[in-house]
Short mmCIF file of N, CA and C in Angstrom, two decimals:
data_model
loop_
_atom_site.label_atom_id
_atom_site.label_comp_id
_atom_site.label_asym_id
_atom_site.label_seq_id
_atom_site.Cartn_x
_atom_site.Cartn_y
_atom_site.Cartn_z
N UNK P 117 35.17 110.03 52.60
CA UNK P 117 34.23 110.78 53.43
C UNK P 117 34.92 112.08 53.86
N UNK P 118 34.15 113.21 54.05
CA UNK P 118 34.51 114.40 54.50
C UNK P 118 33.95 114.46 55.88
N UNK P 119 35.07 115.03 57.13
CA UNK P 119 35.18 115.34 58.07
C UNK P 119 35.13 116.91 58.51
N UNK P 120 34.68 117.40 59.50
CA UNK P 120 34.98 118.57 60.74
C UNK P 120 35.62 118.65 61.45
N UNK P 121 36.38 117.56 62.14
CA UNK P 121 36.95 117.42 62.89
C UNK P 121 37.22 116.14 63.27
N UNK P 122 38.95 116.12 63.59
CA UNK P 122 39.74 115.12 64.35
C UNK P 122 38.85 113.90 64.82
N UNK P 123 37.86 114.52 65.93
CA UNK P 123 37.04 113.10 66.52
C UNK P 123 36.36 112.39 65.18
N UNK P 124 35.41 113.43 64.63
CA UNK P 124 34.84 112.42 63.47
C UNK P 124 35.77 111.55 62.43
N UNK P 125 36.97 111.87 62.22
CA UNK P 125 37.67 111.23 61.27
C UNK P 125 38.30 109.62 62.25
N UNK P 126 38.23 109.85 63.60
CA UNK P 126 38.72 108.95 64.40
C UNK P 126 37.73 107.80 64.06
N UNK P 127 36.39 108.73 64.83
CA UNK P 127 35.04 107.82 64.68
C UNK P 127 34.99 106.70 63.35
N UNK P 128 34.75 107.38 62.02
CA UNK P 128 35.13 107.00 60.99
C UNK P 128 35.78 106.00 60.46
N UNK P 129 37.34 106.33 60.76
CA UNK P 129 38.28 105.12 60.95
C UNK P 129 37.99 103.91 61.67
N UNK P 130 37.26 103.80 62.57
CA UNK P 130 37.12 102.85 63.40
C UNK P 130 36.57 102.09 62.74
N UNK P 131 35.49 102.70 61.95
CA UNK P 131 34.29 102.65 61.17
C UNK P 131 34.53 101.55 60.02
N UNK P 132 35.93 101.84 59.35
CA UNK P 132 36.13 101.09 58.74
C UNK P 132 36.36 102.06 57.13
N UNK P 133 36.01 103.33 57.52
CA UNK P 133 36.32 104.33 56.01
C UNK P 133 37.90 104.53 56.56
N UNK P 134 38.44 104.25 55.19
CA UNK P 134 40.26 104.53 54.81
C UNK P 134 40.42 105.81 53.50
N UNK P 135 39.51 106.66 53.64
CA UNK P 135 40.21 107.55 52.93
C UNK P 135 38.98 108.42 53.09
N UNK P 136 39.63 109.45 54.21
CA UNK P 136 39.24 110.62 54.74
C UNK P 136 39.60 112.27 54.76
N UNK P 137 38.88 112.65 54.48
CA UNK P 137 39.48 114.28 54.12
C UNK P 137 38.87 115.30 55.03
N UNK P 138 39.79 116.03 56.00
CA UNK P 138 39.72 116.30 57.18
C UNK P 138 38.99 117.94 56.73
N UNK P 139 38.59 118.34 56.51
CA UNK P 139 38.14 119.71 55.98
C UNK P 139 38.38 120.62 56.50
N UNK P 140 38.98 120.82 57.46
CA UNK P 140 39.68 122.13 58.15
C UNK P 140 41.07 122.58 58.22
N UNK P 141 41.86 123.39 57.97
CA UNK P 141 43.24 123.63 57.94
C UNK P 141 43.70 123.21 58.67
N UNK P 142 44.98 122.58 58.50
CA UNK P 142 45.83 121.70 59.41
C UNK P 142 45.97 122.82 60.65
N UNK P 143 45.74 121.83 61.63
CA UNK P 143 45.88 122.33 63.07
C UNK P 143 47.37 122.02 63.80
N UNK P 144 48.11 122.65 63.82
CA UNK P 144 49.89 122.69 64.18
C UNK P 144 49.80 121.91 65.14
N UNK P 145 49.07 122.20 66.11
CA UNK P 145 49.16 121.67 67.51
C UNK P 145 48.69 120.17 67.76
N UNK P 146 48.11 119.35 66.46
CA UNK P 146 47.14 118.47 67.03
C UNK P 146 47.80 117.27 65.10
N UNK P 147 49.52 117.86 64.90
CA UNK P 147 49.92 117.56 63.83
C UNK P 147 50.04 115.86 64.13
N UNK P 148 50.84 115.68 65.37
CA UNK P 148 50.70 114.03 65.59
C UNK P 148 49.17 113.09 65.30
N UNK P 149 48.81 113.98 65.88
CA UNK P 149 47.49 112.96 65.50
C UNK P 149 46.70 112.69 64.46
N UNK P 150 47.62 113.59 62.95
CA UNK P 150 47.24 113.71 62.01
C UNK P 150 48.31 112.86 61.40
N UNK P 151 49.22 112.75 62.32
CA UNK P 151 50.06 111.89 61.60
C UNK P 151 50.23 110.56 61.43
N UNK P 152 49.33 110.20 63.26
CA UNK P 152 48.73 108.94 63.38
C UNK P 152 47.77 108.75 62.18
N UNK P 153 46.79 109.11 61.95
CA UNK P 153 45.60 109.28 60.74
C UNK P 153 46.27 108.55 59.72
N UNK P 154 47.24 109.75 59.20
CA UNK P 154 47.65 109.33 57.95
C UNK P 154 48.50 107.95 57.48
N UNK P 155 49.20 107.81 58.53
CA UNK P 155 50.09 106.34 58.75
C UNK P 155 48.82 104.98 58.96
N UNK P 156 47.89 105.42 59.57
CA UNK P 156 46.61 104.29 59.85
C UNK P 156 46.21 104.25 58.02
N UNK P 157 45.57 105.12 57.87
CA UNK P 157 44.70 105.25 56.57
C UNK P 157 44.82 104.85 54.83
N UNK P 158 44.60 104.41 54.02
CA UNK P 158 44.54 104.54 53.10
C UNK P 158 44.91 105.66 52.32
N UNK P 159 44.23 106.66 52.73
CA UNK P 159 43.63 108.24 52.21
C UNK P 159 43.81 108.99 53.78
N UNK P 160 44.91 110.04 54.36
CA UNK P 160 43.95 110.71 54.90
C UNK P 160 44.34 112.36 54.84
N UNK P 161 43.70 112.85 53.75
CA UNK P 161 43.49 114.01 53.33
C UNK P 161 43.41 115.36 54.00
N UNK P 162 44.45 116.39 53.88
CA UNK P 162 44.44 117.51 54.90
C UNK P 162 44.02 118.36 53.44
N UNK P 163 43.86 119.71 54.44
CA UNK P 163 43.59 121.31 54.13
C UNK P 163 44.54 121.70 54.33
N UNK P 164 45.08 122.88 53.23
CA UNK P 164 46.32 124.00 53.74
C UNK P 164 45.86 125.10 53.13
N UNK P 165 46.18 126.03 53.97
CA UNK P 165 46.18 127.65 53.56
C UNK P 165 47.48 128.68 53.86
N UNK P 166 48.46 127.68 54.32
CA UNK P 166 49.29 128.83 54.77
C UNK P 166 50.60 128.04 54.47
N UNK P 167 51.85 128.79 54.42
CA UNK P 167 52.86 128.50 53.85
C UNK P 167 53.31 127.82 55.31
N UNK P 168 53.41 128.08 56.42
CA UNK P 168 53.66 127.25 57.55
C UNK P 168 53.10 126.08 57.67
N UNK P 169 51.69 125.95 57.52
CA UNK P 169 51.23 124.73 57.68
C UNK P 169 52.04 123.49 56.78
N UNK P 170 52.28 123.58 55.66
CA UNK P 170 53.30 123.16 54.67
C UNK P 170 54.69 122.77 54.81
N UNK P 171 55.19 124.09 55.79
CA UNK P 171 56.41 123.59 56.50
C UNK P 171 56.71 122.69 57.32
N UNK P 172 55.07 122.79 58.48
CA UNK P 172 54.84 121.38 59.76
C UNK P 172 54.39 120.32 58.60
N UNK P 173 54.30 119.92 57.80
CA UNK P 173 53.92 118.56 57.14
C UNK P 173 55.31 118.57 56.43
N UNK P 174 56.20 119.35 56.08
CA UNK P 174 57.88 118.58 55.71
C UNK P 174 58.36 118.47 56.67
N UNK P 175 58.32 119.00 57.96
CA UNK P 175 59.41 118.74 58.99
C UNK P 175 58.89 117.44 59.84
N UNK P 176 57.74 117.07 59.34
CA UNK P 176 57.12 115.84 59.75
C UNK P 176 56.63 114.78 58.47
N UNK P 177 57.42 114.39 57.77
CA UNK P 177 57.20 113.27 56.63
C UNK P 177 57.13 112.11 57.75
N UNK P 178 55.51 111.48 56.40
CA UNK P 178 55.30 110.22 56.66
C UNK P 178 56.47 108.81 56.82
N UNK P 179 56.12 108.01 57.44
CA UNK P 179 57.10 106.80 57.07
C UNK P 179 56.77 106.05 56.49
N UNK P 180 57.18 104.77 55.36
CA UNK P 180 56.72 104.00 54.76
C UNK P 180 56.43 104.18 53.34
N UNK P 181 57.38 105.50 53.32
CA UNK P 181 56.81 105.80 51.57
C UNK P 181 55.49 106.51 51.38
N UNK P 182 54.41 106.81 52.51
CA UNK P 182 53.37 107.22 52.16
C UNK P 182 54.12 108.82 52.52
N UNK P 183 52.65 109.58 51.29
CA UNK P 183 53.10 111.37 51.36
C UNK P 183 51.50 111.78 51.61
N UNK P 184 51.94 112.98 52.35
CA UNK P 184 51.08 113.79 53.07
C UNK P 184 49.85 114.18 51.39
N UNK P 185 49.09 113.71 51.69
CA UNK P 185 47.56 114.34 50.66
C UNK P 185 46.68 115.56 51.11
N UNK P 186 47.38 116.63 50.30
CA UNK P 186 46.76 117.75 50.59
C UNK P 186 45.94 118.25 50.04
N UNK P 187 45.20 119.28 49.91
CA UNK P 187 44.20 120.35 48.89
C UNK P 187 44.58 121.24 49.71
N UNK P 188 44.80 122.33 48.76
CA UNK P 188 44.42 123.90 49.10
C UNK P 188 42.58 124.49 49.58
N UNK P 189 43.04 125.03 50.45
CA UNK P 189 41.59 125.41 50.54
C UNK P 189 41.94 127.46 50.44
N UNK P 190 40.21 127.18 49.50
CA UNK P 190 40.53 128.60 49.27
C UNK P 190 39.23 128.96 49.59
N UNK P 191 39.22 130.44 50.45
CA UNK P 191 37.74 130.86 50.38
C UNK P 191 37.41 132.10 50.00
N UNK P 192 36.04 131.50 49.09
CA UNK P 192 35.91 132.28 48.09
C UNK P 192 34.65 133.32 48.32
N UNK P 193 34.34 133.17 49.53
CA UNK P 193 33.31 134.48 50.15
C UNK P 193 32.86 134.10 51.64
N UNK P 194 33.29 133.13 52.60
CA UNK P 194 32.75 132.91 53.42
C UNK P 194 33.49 133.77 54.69
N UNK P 195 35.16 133.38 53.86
CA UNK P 195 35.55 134.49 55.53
C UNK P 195 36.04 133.68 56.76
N UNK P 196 35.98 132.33 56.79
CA UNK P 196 36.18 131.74 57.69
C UNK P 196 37.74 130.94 57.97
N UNK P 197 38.36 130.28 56.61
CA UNK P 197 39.37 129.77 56.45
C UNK P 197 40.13 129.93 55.09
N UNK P 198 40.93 129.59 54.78
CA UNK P 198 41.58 129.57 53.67
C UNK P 198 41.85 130.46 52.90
N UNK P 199 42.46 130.71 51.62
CA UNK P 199 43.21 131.61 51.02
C UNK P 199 42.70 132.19 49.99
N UNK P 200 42.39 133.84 49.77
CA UNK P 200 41.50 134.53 48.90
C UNK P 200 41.86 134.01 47.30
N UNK P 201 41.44 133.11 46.26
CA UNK P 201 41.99 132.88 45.46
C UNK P 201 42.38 133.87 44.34
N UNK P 202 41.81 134.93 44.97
CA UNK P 202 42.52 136.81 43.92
C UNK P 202 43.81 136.54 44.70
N UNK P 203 43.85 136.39 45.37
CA UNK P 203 45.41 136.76 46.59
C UNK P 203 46.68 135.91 45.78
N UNK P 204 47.61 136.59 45.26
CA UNK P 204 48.51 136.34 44.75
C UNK P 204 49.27 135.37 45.53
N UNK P 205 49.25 135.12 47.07
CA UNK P 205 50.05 134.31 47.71
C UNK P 205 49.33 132.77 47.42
N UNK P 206 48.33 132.72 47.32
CA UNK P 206 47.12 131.10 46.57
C UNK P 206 48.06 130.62 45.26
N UNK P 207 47.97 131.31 44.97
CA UNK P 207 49.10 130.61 43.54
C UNK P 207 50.69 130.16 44.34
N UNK P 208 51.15 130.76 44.28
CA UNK P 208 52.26 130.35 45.24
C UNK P 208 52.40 129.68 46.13
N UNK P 209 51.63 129.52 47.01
CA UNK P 209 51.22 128.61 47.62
C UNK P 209 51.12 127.26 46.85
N UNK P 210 49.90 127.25 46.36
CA UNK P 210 49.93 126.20 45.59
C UNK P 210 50.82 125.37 44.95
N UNK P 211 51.50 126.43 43.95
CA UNK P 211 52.89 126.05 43.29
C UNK P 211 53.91 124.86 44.79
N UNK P 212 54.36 125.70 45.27
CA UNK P 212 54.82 125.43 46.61
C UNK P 212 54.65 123.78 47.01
N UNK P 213 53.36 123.58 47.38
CA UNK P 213 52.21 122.52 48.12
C UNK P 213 52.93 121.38 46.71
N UNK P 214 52.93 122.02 45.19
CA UNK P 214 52.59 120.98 44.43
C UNK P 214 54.46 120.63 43.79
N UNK P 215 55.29 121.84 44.49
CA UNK P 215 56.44 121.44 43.85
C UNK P 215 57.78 121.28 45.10
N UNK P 216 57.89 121.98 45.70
CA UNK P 216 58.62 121.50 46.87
C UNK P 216 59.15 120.50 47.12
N UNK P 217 58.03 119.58 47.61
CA UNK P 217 58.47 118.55 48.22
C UNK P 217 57.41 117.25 48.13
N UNK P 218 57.77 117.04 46.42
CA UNK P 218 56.75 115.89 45.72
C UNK P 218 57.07 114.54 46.68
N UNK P 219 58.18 113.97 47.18
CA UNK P 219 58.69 113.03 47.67
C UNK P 219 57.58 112.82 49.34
N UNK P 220 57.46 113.96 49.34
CA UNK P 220 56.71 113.86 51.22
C UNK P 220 55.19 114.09 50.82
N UNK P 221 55.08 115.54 50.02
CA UNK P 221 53.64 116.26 50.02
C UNK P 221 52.60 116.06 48.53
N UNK P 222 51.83 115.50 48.17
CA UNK P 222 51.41 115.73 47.05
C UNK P 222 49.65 116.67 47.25
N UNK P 223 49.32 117.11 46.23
CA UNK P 223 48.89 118.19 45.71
C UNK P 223 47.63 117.57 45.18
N UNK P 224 46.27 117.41 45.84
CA UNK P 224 45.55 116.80 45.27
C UNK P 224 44.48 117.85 44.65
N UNK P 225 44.26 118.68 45.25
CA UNK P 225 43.21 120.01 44.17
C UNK P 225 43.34 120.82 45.06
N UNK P 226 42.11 121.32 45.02
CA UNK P 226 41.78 122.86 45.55
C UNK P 226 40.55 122.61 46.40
N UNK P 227 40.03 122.89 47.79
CA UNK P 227 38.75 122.80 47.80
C UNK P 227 38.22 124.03 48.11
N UNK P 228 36.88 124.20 48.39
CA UNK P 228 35.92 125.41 48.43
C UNK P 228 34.70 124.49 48.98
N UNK P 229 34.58 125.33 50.40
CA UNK P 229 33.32 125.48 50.97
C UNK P 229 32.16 126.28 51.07
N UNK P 230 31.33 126.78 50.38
CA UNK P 230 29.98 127.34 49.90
C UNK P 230 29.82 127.71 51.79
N UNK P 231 29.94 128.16 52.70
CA UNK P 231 29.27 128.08 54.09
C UNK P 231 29.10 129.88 53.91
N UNK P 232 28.83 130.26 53.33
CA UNK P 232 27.91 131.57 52.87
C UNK P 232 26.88 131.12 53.00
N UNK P 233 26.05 129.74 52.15
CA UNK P 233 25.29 129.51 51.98
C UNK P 233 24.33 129.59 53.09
N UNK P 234 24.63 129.60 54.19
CA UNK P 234 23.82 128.69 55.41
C UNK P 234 22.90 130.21 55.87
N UNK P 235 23.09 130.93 55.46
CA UNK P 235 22.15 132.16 56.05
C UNK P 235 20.68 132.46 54.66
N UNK P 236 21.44 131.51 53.80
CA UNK P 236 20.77 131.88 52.51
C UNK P 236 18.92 131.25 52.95
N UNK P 237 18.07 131.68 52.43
CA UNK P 237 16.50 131.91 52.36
C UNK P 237 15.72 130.79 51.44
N UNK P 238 16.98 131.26 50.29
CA UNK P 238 15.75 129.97 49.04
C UNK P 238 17.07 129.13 48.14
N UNK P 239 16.28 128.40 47.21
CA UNK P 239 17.08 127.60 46.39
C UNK P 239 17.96 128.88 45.51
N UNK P 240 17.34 130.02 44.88
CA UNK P 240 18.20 130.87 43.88
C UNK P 240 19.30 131.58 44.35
N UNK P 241 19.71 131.96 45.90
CA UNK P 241 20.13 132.46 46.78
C UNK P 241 21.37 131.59 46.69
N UNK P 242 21.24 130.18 46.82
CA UNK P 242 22.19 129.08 47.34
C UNK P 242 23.29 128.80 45.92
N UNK P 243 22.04 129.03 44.81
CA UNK P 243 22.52 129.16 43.60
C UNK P 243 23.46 129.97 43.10
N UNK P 244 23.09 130.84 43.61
CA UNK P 244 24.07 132.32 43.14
C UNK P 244 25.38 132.21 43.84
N UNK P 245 25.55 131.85 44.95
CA UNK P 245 26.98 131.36 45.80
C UNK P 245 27.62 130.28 44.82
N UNK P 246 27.12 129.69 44.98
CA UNK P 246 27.61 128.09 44.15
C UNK P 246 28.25 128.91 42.73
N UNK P 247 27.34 129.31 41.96
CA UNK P 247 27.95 129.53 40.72
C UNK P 247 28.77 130.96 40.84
N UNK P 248 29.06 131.30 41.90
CA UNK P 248 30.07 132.12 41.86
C UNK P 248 31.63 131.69 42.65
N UNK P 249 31.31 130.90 43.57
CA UNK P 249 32.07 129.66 44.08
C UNK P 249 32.93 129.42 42.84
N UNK P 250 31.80 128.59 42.31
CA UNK P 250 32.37 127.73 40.73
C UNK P 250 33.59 128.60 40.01
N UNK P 251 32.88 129.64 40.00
CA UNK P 251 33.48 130.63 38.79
C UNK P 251 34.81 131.26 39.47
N UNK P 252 34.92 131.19 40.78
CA UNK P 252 36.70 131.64 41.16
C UNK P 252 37.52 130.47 41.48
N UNK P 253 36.60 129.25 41.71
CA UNK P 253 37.61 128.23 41.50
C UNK P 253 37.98 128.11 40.18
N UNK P 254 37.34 127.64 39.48
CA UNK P 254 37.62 127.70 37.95
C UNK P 254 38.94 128.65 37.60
N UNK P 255 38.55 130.33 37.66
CA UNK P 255 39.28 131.36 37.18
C UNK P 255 40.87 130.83 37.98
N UNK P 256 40.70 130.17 39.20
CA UNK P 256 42.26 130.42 40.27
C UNK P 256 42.72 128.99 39.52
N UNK P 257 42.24 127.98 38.86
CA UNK P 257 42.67 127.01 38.55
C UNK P 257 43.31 126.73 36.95
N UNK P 258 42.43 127.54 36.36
CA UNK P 258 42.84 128.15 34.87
C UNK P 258 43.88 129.03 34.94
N UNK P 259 44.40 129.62 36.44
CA UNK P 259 45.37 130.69 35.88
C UNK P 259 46.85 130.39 35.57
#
């Protein structure tokens, strides 16, 4: 299941879902309780966009053998979070996320949130985001 926020992934858990993906860039300040998450969970899946955030998930490895499950988040017209995937630091990053520190962090994809969409009018509108979405994830993942 995909989350907004901390409370819903709590909610969730309670719930009885073990593999959760928190959809917002790791929040520095609120890292324990992500750390609780992840030590509870099955699955519990962060966002990164920044080379720091990366640093607070090695200077905080899981215990028990479990490793931090990340995705890159990249945004690809909304403006709100994550890393321009033209932006030469997204690759690096990435690289980074997926080679560093295989033992703590692993590297599960890339995500992309379409939230352009939400001002959009009709179905062809929503369309045109999406398949342009598509087309820079694709291009940043092929490169």
């Amino acid at each position: 299941i995909v989350v907004s926020t901390l409370a819903e992934a709590h909610f969730f858990a309670a719930g009885g879902f073990d593999d959760i993906l928190y959809a917002y860039p790791l929040p520095g300040a609120r890292l324990e309780e992500c750390v609780a998450l992840a030590q509870r969970l099955q699955a519990f899946q962060l966002l990164l966009d920044t080379p720091e955030a990366l640093a607070l998930l090695r200077q905080r490895p899981l215990a028990g053998g479990k490793r931090w499950l990340v995705w890159l988040k990249l945004d690809c017209g909304n403006g709100r979070a994550g890393v321009r995937p033209t932006d030469p630091s997204a690759l690096s990053l990435a690289r980074a996320i997926a080679e560093e520190a295989p033992e703590e962090v692993t590297l599960v994809g890339v995500y992309a949130h379409c939230g352009d969409t939400y001002g959009c009018r009709d179905v062809p509108a929503i369309q045109t985001i999406a398949r342009a979405t598509t087309a820079a994830v694709m291009d940043f993942v092929t490169t």
